[in-house]
PDB file of C-alpha atoms in Angstrom:
ATOM      1  CA  ASP A   1      -9.995  14.844   7.683  1.00 54.00           C
ATOM      2  CA  THR A   2     -10.278  12.081  10.269  1.00 74.00           C
ATOM      3  CA  GLY A   3      -8.299   9.562   8.233  1.00 92.00           C
ATOM      4  CA  VAL A   4      -9.236   6.034   7.245  1.00 95.00           C
ATOM      5  CA  SER A   5     -10.613   3.909  10.076  1.00 96.00           C
ATOM      6  CA  GLN A   6     -10.587   0.140  10.221  1.00 97.00           C
ATOM      7  CA  ASP A   7     -12.365  -2.068  12.677  1.00 97.00           C
ATOM      8  CA  PRO A   8     -11.419  -4.270  14.425  1.00 97.00           C
ATOM      9  CA  ARG A   9      -7.664  -3.798  14.801  1.00 95.00           C
ATOM     10  CA  HIS A  10      -7.146  -7.435  15.651  1.00 97.00           C
ATOM     11  CA  LYS A  11      -9.262 -10.527  15.077  1.00 98.00           C
ATOM     12  CA  ILE A  12      -8.547 -14.075  16.176  1.00 98.00           C
ATOM     13  CA  THR A  13     -10.871 -16.697  14.774  1.00 98.00           C
ATOM     14  CA  LYS A  14     -11.084 -20.449  14.508  1.00 98.00           C
ATOM     15  CA  ARG A  15     -10.633 -22.120  11.166  1.00 98.00           C
ATOM     16  CA  GLY A  16     -13.937 -22.420   9.349  1.00 98.00           C
ATOM     17  CA  GLN A  17     -15.563 -19.384  10.937  1.00 98.00           C
ATOM     18  CA  ASN A  18     -16.703 -16.317   8.998  1.00 98.00           C
ATOM     19  CA  VAL A  19     -15.235 -12.897   9.715  1.00 98.00           C
ATOM     20  CA  THR A  20     -16.162  -9.396   8.599  1.00 98.00           C
ATOM     21  CA  PHE A  21     -14.004  -6.279   8.621  1.00 98.00           C
ATOM     22  CA  ARG A  22     -15.141  -2.703   8.262  1.00 98.00           C
ATOM     23  CA  CYS A  23     -13.445   0.279   6.656  1.00 98.00           C
ATOM     24  CA  ASP A  24     -14.554   3.913   6.916  1.00 97.00           C
ATOM     25  CA  PRO A  25     -12.776   6.001   4.274  1.00 96.00           C
ATOM     26  CA  ILE A  26     -12.145   9.721   4.204  1.00 94.00           C
ATOM     27  CA  SER A  27     -15.551  11.174   3.462  1.00 91.00           C
ATOM     28  CA  GLU A  28     -14.718  13.014   0.244  1.00 89.00           C
ATOM     29  CA  HIS A  29     -12.789  10.100  -1.283  1.00 92.00           C
ATOM     30  CA  ASN A  30     -14.612   8.273  -4.077  1.00 91.00           C
ATOM     31  CA  ARG A  31     -12.279   5.312  -4.339  1.00 92.00           C
ATOM     32  CA  LEU A  32     -11.743   2.607  -1.771  1.00 95.00           C
ATOM     33  CA  TYR A  33      -9.205  -0.208  -1.968  1.00 94.00           C
ATOM     34  CA  TRP A  34      -8.594  -3.411  -0.026  1.00 96.00           C
ATOM     35  CA  TYR A  35      -5.153  -4.955   0.220  1.00 96.00           C
ATOM     36  CA  ARG A  36      -3.759  -7.970   2.045  1.00 96.00           C
ATOM     37  CA  GLN A  37      -0.260  -8.060   3.507  1.00 94.00           C
ATOM     38  CA  THR A  38       1.574 -11.076   4.854  1.00 93.00           C
ATOM     39  CA  LEU A  39       4.771 -10.963   6.875  1.00 88.00           C
ATOM     40  CA  GLY A  40       7.753  -9.758   4.895  1.00 86.00           C
ATOM     41  CA  GLN A  41       5.724  -8.936   1.795  1.00 91.00           C
ATOM     42  CA  GLY A  42       4.323  -5.832   0.211  1.00 92.00           C
ATOM     43  CA  PRO A  43       0.579  -5.231   0.198  1.00 94.00           C
ATOM     44  CA  GLU A  44      -1.263  -7.316  -2.377  1.00 93.00           C
ATOM     45  CA  PHE A  45      -4.248  -5.817  -4.198  1.00 92.00           C
ATOM     46  CA  LEU A  46      -7.613  -7.479  -3.505  1.00 94.00           C
ATOM     47  CA  THR A  47     -10.338  -5.218  -4.858  1.00 94.00           C
ATOM     48  CA  TYR A  48     -11.423  -1.626  -5.318  1.00 92.00           C
ATOM     49  CA  PHE A  49     -14.578   0.469  -5.482  1.00 94.00           C
ATOM     50  CA  GLN A  50     -15.459   3.649  -7.299  1.00 92.00           C
ATOM     51  CA  ASN A  51     -18.293   4.966  -5.139  1.00 92.00           C
ATOM     52  CA  GLU A  52     -20.552   1.921  -4.640  1.00 93.00           C
ATOM     53  CA  ALA A  53     -19.410   0.041  -7.745  1.00 93.00           C
ATOM     54  CA  GLN A  54     -16.843  -2.733  -7.347  1.00 92.00           C
ATOM     55  CA  LEU A  55     -14.720  -2.203 -10.454  1.00 90.00           C
ATOM     56  CA  GLU A  56     -11.987  -4.777 -10.071  1.00 90.00           C
ATOM     57  CA  LYS A  57     -11.384  -7.915  -8.108  1.00 91.00           C
ATOM     58  CA  SER A  58      -8.051  -9.705  -8.014  1.00 90.00           C
ATOM     59  CA  ARG A  59      -7.925 -13.141  -9.605  1.00 85.00           C
ATOM     60  CA  LEU A  60      -6.093 -14.227  -6.493  1.00 76.00           C
ATOM     61  CA  LEU A  61      -9.227 -13.595  -4.461  1.00 82.00           C
ATOM     62  CA  SER A  62     -11.139 -16.804  -3.865  1.00 86.00           C
ATOM     63  CA  ASP A  63     -14.924 -17.053  -3.821  1.00 92.00           C
ATOM     64  CA  ARG A  64     -14.769 -17.096  -0.028  1.00 95.00           C
ATOM     65  CA  PHE A  65     -13.970 -13.377  -0.096  1.00 96.00           C
ATOM     66  CA  SER A  66     -16.608 -10.756  -0.726  1.00 95.00           C
ATOM     67  CA  ALA A  67     -16.595  -6.999  -0.375  1.00 96.00           C
ATOM     68  CA  GLU A  68     -19.328  -4.420  -0.419  1.00 96.00           C
ATOM     69  CA  ARG A  69     -19.583  -0.674  -0.295  1.00 96.00           C
ATOM     70  CA  PRO A  70     -23.244   0.203   0.082  1.00 91.00           C
ATOM     71  CA  LYS A  71     -24.105   3.806  -0.755  1.00 87.00           C
ATOM     72  CA  GLY A  72     -20.482   4.504  -1.560  1.00 86.00           C
ATOM     73  CA  SER A  73     -19.526   5.166   2.029  1.00 91.00           C
ATOM     74  CA  PHE A  74     -18.042   2.534   4.349  1.00 96.00           C
ATOM     75  CA  SER A  75     -16.979  -0.856   3.062  1.00 98.00           C
ATOM     76  CA  THR A  76     -16.985  -4.360   4.486  1.00 98.00           C
ATOM     77  CA  LEU A  77     -14.767  -7.295   3.610  1.00 97.00           C
ATOM     78  CA  GLU A  78     -16.093 -10.724   4.534  1.00 97.00           C
ATOM     79  CA  ILE A  79     -14.151 -13.966   4.550  1.00 97.00           C
ATOM     80  CA  GLN A  80     -16.201 -17.124   4.751  1.00 97.00           C
ATOM     81  CA  ARG A  81     -14.919 -20.470   6.046  1.00 97.00           C
ATOM     82  CA  THR A  82     -11.585 -19.005   7.070  1.00 97.00           C
ATOM     83  CA  GLU A  83      -8.393 -20.962   6.526  1.00 96.00           C
ATOM     84  CA  GLN A  84      -5.008 -20.614   8.204  1.00 96.00           C
ATOM     85  CA  GLY A  85      -3.649 -19.163   4.986  1.00 95.00           C
ATOM     86  CA  ASP A  86      -5.996 -16.210   5.399  1.00 96.00           C
ATOM     87  CA  SER A  87      -3.962 -14.999   8.367  1.00 97.00           C
ATOM     88  CA  ALA A  88      -2.643 -11.600   7.328  1.00 96.00           C
ATOM     89  CA  MET A  89      -2.999  -7.868   7.767  1.00 95.00           C
ATOM     90  CA  TYR A  90      -5.939  -6.510   5.785  1.00 97.00           C
ATOM     91  CA  LEU A  91      -5.424  -2.912   4.751  1.00 96.00           C
ATOM     92  CA  CYS A  92      -7.997  -0.465   3.511  1.00 96.00           C
ATOM     93  CA  ALA A  93      -7.153   2.720   1.638  1.00 95.00           C
ATOM     94  CA  SER A  94      -9.125   5.514   0.065  1.00 94.00           C
ATOM     95  CA  SER A  95      -8.332   8.138  -2.523  1.00 91.00           C
ATOM     96  CA  ARG A  96      -9.759  10.843  -4.702  1.00 87.00           C
ATOM     97  CA  ASN A  97     -10.436  10.064  -8.345  1.00 80.00           C
ATOM     98  CA  GLU A  98      -7.128  11.532  -9.405  1.00 78.00           C
ATOM     99  CA  VAL A  99      -4.270   9.058  -9.076  1.00 75.00           C
ATOM    100  CA  TYR A 100      -1.865  11.874  -8.407  1.00 77.00           C
ATOM    101  CA  TYR A 101      -2.976  12.251  -4.815  1.00 79.00           C
ATOM    102  CA  GLY A 102      -2.090   8.687  -3.859  1.00 83.00           C
ATOM    103  CA  TYR A 103      -3.865   6.721  -1.179  1.00 89.00           C
ATOM    104  CA  THR A 104      -4.518   7.261   2.507  1.00 93.00           C
ATOM    105  CA  PHE A 105      -4.240   3.973   4.354  1.00 94.00           C
ATOM    106  CA  GLY A 106      -5.917   2.801   7.510  1.00 95.00           C
ATOM    107  CA  SER A 107      -3.977   1.055  10.260  1.00 93.00           C
ATOM    108  CA  GLY A 108      -5.235  -2.330   9.127  1.00 94.00           C
ATOM    109  CA  THR A 109      -6.970  -5.330  10.661  1.00 96.00           C
ATOM    110  CA  ARG A 110      -4.701  -8.176  11.685  1.00 96.00           C
ATOM    111  CA  LEU A 111      -6.419 -11.525  11.244  1.00 98.00           C
ATOM    112  CA  THR A 112      -5.131 -14.662  12.936  1.00 98.00           C
ATOM    113  CA  VAL A 113      -6.806 -17.959  12.061  1.00 98.00           C
ATOM    114  CA  VAL A 114      -6.142 -20.730  14.579  1.00 97.00           C
TER     115      VAL A 114
ATOM    116  CA  ALA B   1       3.747  -7.874 -17.490  1.00 68.00           C
ATOM    117  CA  GLN B   2       3.838  -4.932 -15.132  1.00 76.00           C
ATOM    118  CA  SER B   3       6.186  -5.355 -12.212  1.00 85.00           C
ATOM    119  CA  VAL B   4       8.146  -3.475  -9.590  1.00 92.00           C
ATOM    120  CA  THR B   5      11.385  -4.623  -8.006  1.00 94.00           C
ATOM    121  CA  GLN B   6      13.071  -3.542  -4.803  1.00 96.00           C
ATOM    122  CA  PRO B   7      16.366  -5.435  -4.959  1.00 95.00           C
ATOM    123  CA  ASP B   8      17.383  -4.888  -1.340  1.00 95.00           C
ATOM    124  CA  ILE B   9      15.335  -6.835   1.192  1.00 95.00           C
ATOM    125  CA  HIS B  10      17.151  -5.431   4.205  1.00 96.00           C
ATOM    126  CA  ILE B  11      19.567  -2.523   4.617  1.00 97.00           C
ATOM    127  CA  THR B  12      21.411  -1.403   7.744  1.00 97.00           C
ATOM    128  CA  VAL B  13      22.931   2.064   7.975  1.00 97.00           C
ATOM    129  CA  SER B  14      24.506   4.019  10.781  1.00 97.00           C
ATOM    130  CA  GLU B  15      22.666   6.994  12.192  1.00 97.00           C
ATOM    131  CA  GLY B  16      23.785  10.112  10.354  1.00 97.00           C
ATOM    132  CA  ALA B  17      24.851   8.198   7.259  1.00 98.00           C
ATOM    133  CA  SER B  18      23.255   8.664   3.860  1.00 97.00           C
ATOM    134  CA  LEU B  19      20.672   6.276   2.478  1.00 97.00           C
ATOM    135  CA  GLU B  20      19.571   5.113  -0.950  1.00 97.00           C
ATOM    136  CA  LEU B  21      16.808   2.563  -1.499  1.00 97.00           C
ATOM    137  CA  ARG B  22      16.436   1.192  -4.987  1.00 97.00           C
ATOM    138  CA  CYS B  23      13.276   0.712  -7.024  1.00 96.00           C
ATOM    139  CA  ASN B  24      12.924  -0.464 -10.614  1.00 95.00           C
ATOM    140  CA  TYR B  25       9.694  -0.894 -12.523  1.00 91.00           C
ATOM    141  CA  SER B  26       8.597  -2.489 -15.743  1.00 87.00           C
ATOM    142  CA  TYR B  27       5.569  -0.848 -17.347  1.00 80.00           C
ATOM    143  CA  GLY B  28       4.492  -0.078 -20.878  1.00 74.00           C
ATOM    144  CA  ALA B  29       4.401   3.623 -20.110  1.00 76.00           C
ATOM    145  CA  THR B  30       5.701   5.812 -17.324  1.00 75.00           C
ATOM    146  CA  PRO B  31       3.464   5.213 -14.345  1.00 81.00           C
ATOM    147  CA  TYR B  32       2.811   7.480 -11.445  1.00 88.00           C
ATOM    148  CA  LEU B  33       5.394   6.582  -8.803  1.00 92.00           C
ATOM    149  CA  PHE B  34       5.035   6.584  -5.050  1.00 94.00           C
ATOM    150  CA  TRP B  35       7.109   5.711  -2.005  1.00 96.00           C
ATOM    151  CA  TYR B  36       5.378   4.650   1.197  1.00 96.00           C
ATOM    152  CA  VAL B  37       6.777   3.936   4.663  1.00 97.00           C
ATOM    153  CA  GLN B  38       5.355   1.478   7.168  1.00 95.00           C
ATOM    154  CA  SER B  39       6.271   1.327  10.843  1.00 90.00           C
ATOM    155  CA  PRO B  40       5.771  -1.998  12.637  1.00 84.00           C
ATOM    156  CA  GLY B  41       2.112  -2.919  13.024  1.00 76.00           C
ATOM    157  CA  GLN B  42       0.954   0.236  11.292  1.00 80.00           C
ATOM    158  CA  GLY B  43      -0.597   1.258   8.008  1.00 84.00           C
ATOM    159  CA  LEU B  44       1.346   2.925   5.235  1.00 92.00           C
ATOM    160  CA  GLN B  45       2.240   6.604   5.064  1.00 94.00           C
ATOM    161  CA  LEU B  46       2.934   8.423   1.810  1.00 93.00           C
ATOM    162  CA  LEU B  47       6.489   9.785   1.660  1.00 96.00           C
ATOM    163  CA  LEU B  48       6.536  11.295  -1.814  1.00 95.00           C
ATOM    164  CA  LYS B  49       5.294  10.909  -5.366  1.00 93.00           C
ATOM    165  CA  TYR B  50       6.279  11.569  -8.960  1.00 92.00           C
ATOM    166  CA  PHE B  51       3.742  12.564 -11.558  1.00 85.00           C
ATOM    167  CA  SER B  52       5.591  14.557 -14.200  1.00 83.00           C
ATOM    168  CA  GLY B  53       7.998  17.455 -14.542  1.00 85.00           C
ATOM    169  CA  ASP B  54      11.058  17.805 -12.315  1.00 88.00           C
ATOM    170  CA  THR B  55      12.578  14.349 -11.912  1.00 91.00           C
ATOM    171  CA  LEU B  56      13.862  15.076  -8.399  1.00 95.00           C
ATOM    172  CA  VAL B  57      10.983  15.175  -5.951  1.00 95.00           C
ATOM    173  CA  GLN B  58      10.988  16.117  -2.308  1.00 96.00           C
ATOM    174  CA  GLY B  59       8.926  14.403   0.334  1.00 96.00           C
ATOM    175  CA  ILE B  60       8.272  14.417   4.028  1.00 95.00           C
ATOM    176  CA  LYS B  61      10.821  13.657   6.745  1.00 94.00           C
ATOM    177  CA  GLY B  62      13.718  14.874   4.581  1.00 96.00           C
ATOM    178  CA  PHE B  63      13.360  12.184   1.911  1.00 97.00           C
ATOM    179  CA  GLU B  64      13.782  12.733  -1.810  1.00 97.00           C
ATOM    180  CA  ALA B  65      13.571  10.506  -4.870  1.00 97.00           C
ATOM    181  CA  GLU B  66      14.861  10.752  -8.399  1.00 96.00           C
ATOM    182  CA  PHE B  67      13.029   9.443 -11.444  1.00 94.00           C
ATOM    183  CA  LYS B  68      15.280   8.147 -14.216  1.00 94.00           C
ATOM    184  CA  ARG B  69      13.306   7.181 -17.287  1.00 90.00           C
ATOM    185  CA  SER B  70      16.272   5.572 -19.052  1.00 91.00           C
ATOM    186  CA  GLN B  71      16.805   3.211 -16.125  1.00 92.00           C
ATOM    187  CA  SER B  72      13.122   2.765 -15.205  1.00 92.00           C
ATOM    188  CA  SER B  73      14.122   3.627 -11.670  1.00 94.00           C
ATOM    189  CA  PHE B  74      12.766   5.729  -8.834  1.00 96.00           C
ATOM    190  CA  ASN B  75      15.306   5.524  -6.023  1.00 97.00           C
ATOM    191  CA  LEU B  76      14.658   6.979  -2.593  1.00 98.00           C
ATOM    192  CA  ARG B  77      17.384   8.939  -0.803  1.00 98.00           C
ATOM    193  CA  LYS B  78      18.049  10.709   2.456  1.00 98.00           C
ATOM    194  CA  PRO B  79      21.272  12.600   3.226  1.00 97.00           C
ATOM    195  CA  SER B  80      21.362  11.806   6.955  1.00 97.00           C
ATOM    196  CA  VAL B  81      19.374   8.983   8.509  1.00 97.00           C
ATOM    197  CA  HIS B  82      17.784   9.278  11.948  1.00 96.00           C
ATOM    198  CA  TRP B  83      17.039   6.346  14.270  1.00 95.00           C
ATOM    199  CA  SER B  84      13.319   7.024  13.810  1.00 94.00           C
ATOM    200  CA  ASP B  85      13.632   6.223  10.093  1.00 96.00           C
ATOM    201  CA  ALA B  86      13.879   2.517  10.884  1.00 96.00           C
ATOM    202  CA  ALA B  87      10.855   1.032   9.103  1.00 97.00           C
ATOM    203  CA  GLU B  88       9.741  -0.815   5.967  1.00 97.00           C
ATOM    204  CA  TYR B  89       9.799   1.154   2.727  1.00 98.00           C
ATOM    205  CA  PHE B  90       7.675   0.346  -0.301  1.00 97.00           C
ATOM    206  CA  CYS B  91       7.910   1.576  -3.863  1.00 95.00           C
ATOM    207  CA  ALA B  92       4.582   1.538  -5.697  1.00 93.00           C
ATOM    208  CA  PRO B  93       3.823   2.490  -9.296  1.00 90.00           C
ATOM    209  CA  ALA B  94       0.246   3.206 -10.354  1.00 85.00           C
ATOM    210  CA  VAL B  95      -1.359   3.309 -13.751  1.00 74.00           C
ATOM    211  CA  TYR B  96      -4.144   5.838 -14.215  1.00 65.00           C
ATOM    212  CA  ASN B  97      -6.165   3.725 -16.631  1.00 65.00           C
ATOM    213  CA  GLN B  98      -6.317   0.845 -14.162  1.00 67.00           C
ATOM    214  CA  GLY B  99      -8.207   2.715 -11.502  1.00 69.00           C
ATOM    215  CA  GLY B 100      -5.050   4.159 -10.092  1.00 74.00           C
ATOM    216  CA  LYS B 101      -4.281   0.784  -8.583  1.00 83.00           C
ATOM    217  CA  LEU B 102      -0.964   0.730  -6.724  1.00 88.00           C
ATOM    218  CA  ILE B 103       1.260  -2.298  -7.220  1.00 88.00           C
ATOM    219  CA  PHE B 104       3.670  -2.644  -4.348  1.00 92.00           C
ATOM    220  CA  GLY B 105       7.190  -3.926  -4.354  1.00 90.00           C
ATOM    221  CA  GLN B 106       8.353  -6.463  -1.789  1.00 93.00           C
ATOM    222  CA  GLY B 107       9.686  -3.700   0.396  1.00 96.00           C
ATOM    223  CA  THR B 108      13.040  -2.822   1.922  1.00 97.00           C
ATOM    224  CA  GLU B 109      13.467  -3.069   5.663  1.00 97.00           C
ATOM    225  CA  LEU B 110      15.705  -0.337   7.028  1.00 97.00           C
ATOM    226  CA  SER B 111      17.592  -0.793  10.281  1.00 97.00           C
ATOM    227  CA  VAL B 112      19.531   2.102  11.825  1.00 97.00           C
ATOM    228  CA  LYS B 113      22.619   1.508  13.981  1.00 95.00           C
ATOM    229  CA  PRO B 114      23.366   4.010  16.756  1.00 91.00           C
TER     230      PRO B 114
END
């Protein structure tokens, strides 16, 4: 169990640029979740995958956000035409199918849009 | 609508003192209940969880939580706080028929005085 890995740890980008984050879940975990966390707030759900299928996407997620999980392994989260309001910590988590086990979180990617 | 409330934004306790962090939820049925801890700049670590059965559950680092159905509460406790417990604490219910999606509270920031 090597844990959940996220890359990069930090990203600074100019407004209007596209950014992509990667998440490598625990290998035997079928589910993968993306959350966004701003300062002083709890993590906010963005989307989740069951294997390679994206089963839910938050209504708060604009069309500039897209996530993929090809072959049910790693996942990428892309933000197009970044805005200053996108500055946040982006957290990835993975879990087994059974809710009981809870999630294992990665350390997150901190995005700063300047 | 489903919701979770952590009424205390910030709590300060003296080292060695007892601690109780409050969590209330509003769901149609009893959800799975989790407490996570987050150190500055880090991801979230699972402290403990409630699924069913004994309403007093033990977790890591000497934490425990009690589920009270009548009050829709799942408060976190520790008999004697250590300086290393200073962190952000999140209560998070999950509903199994919604992909096990965790909904996080706003969090309670714990400061520990020497």
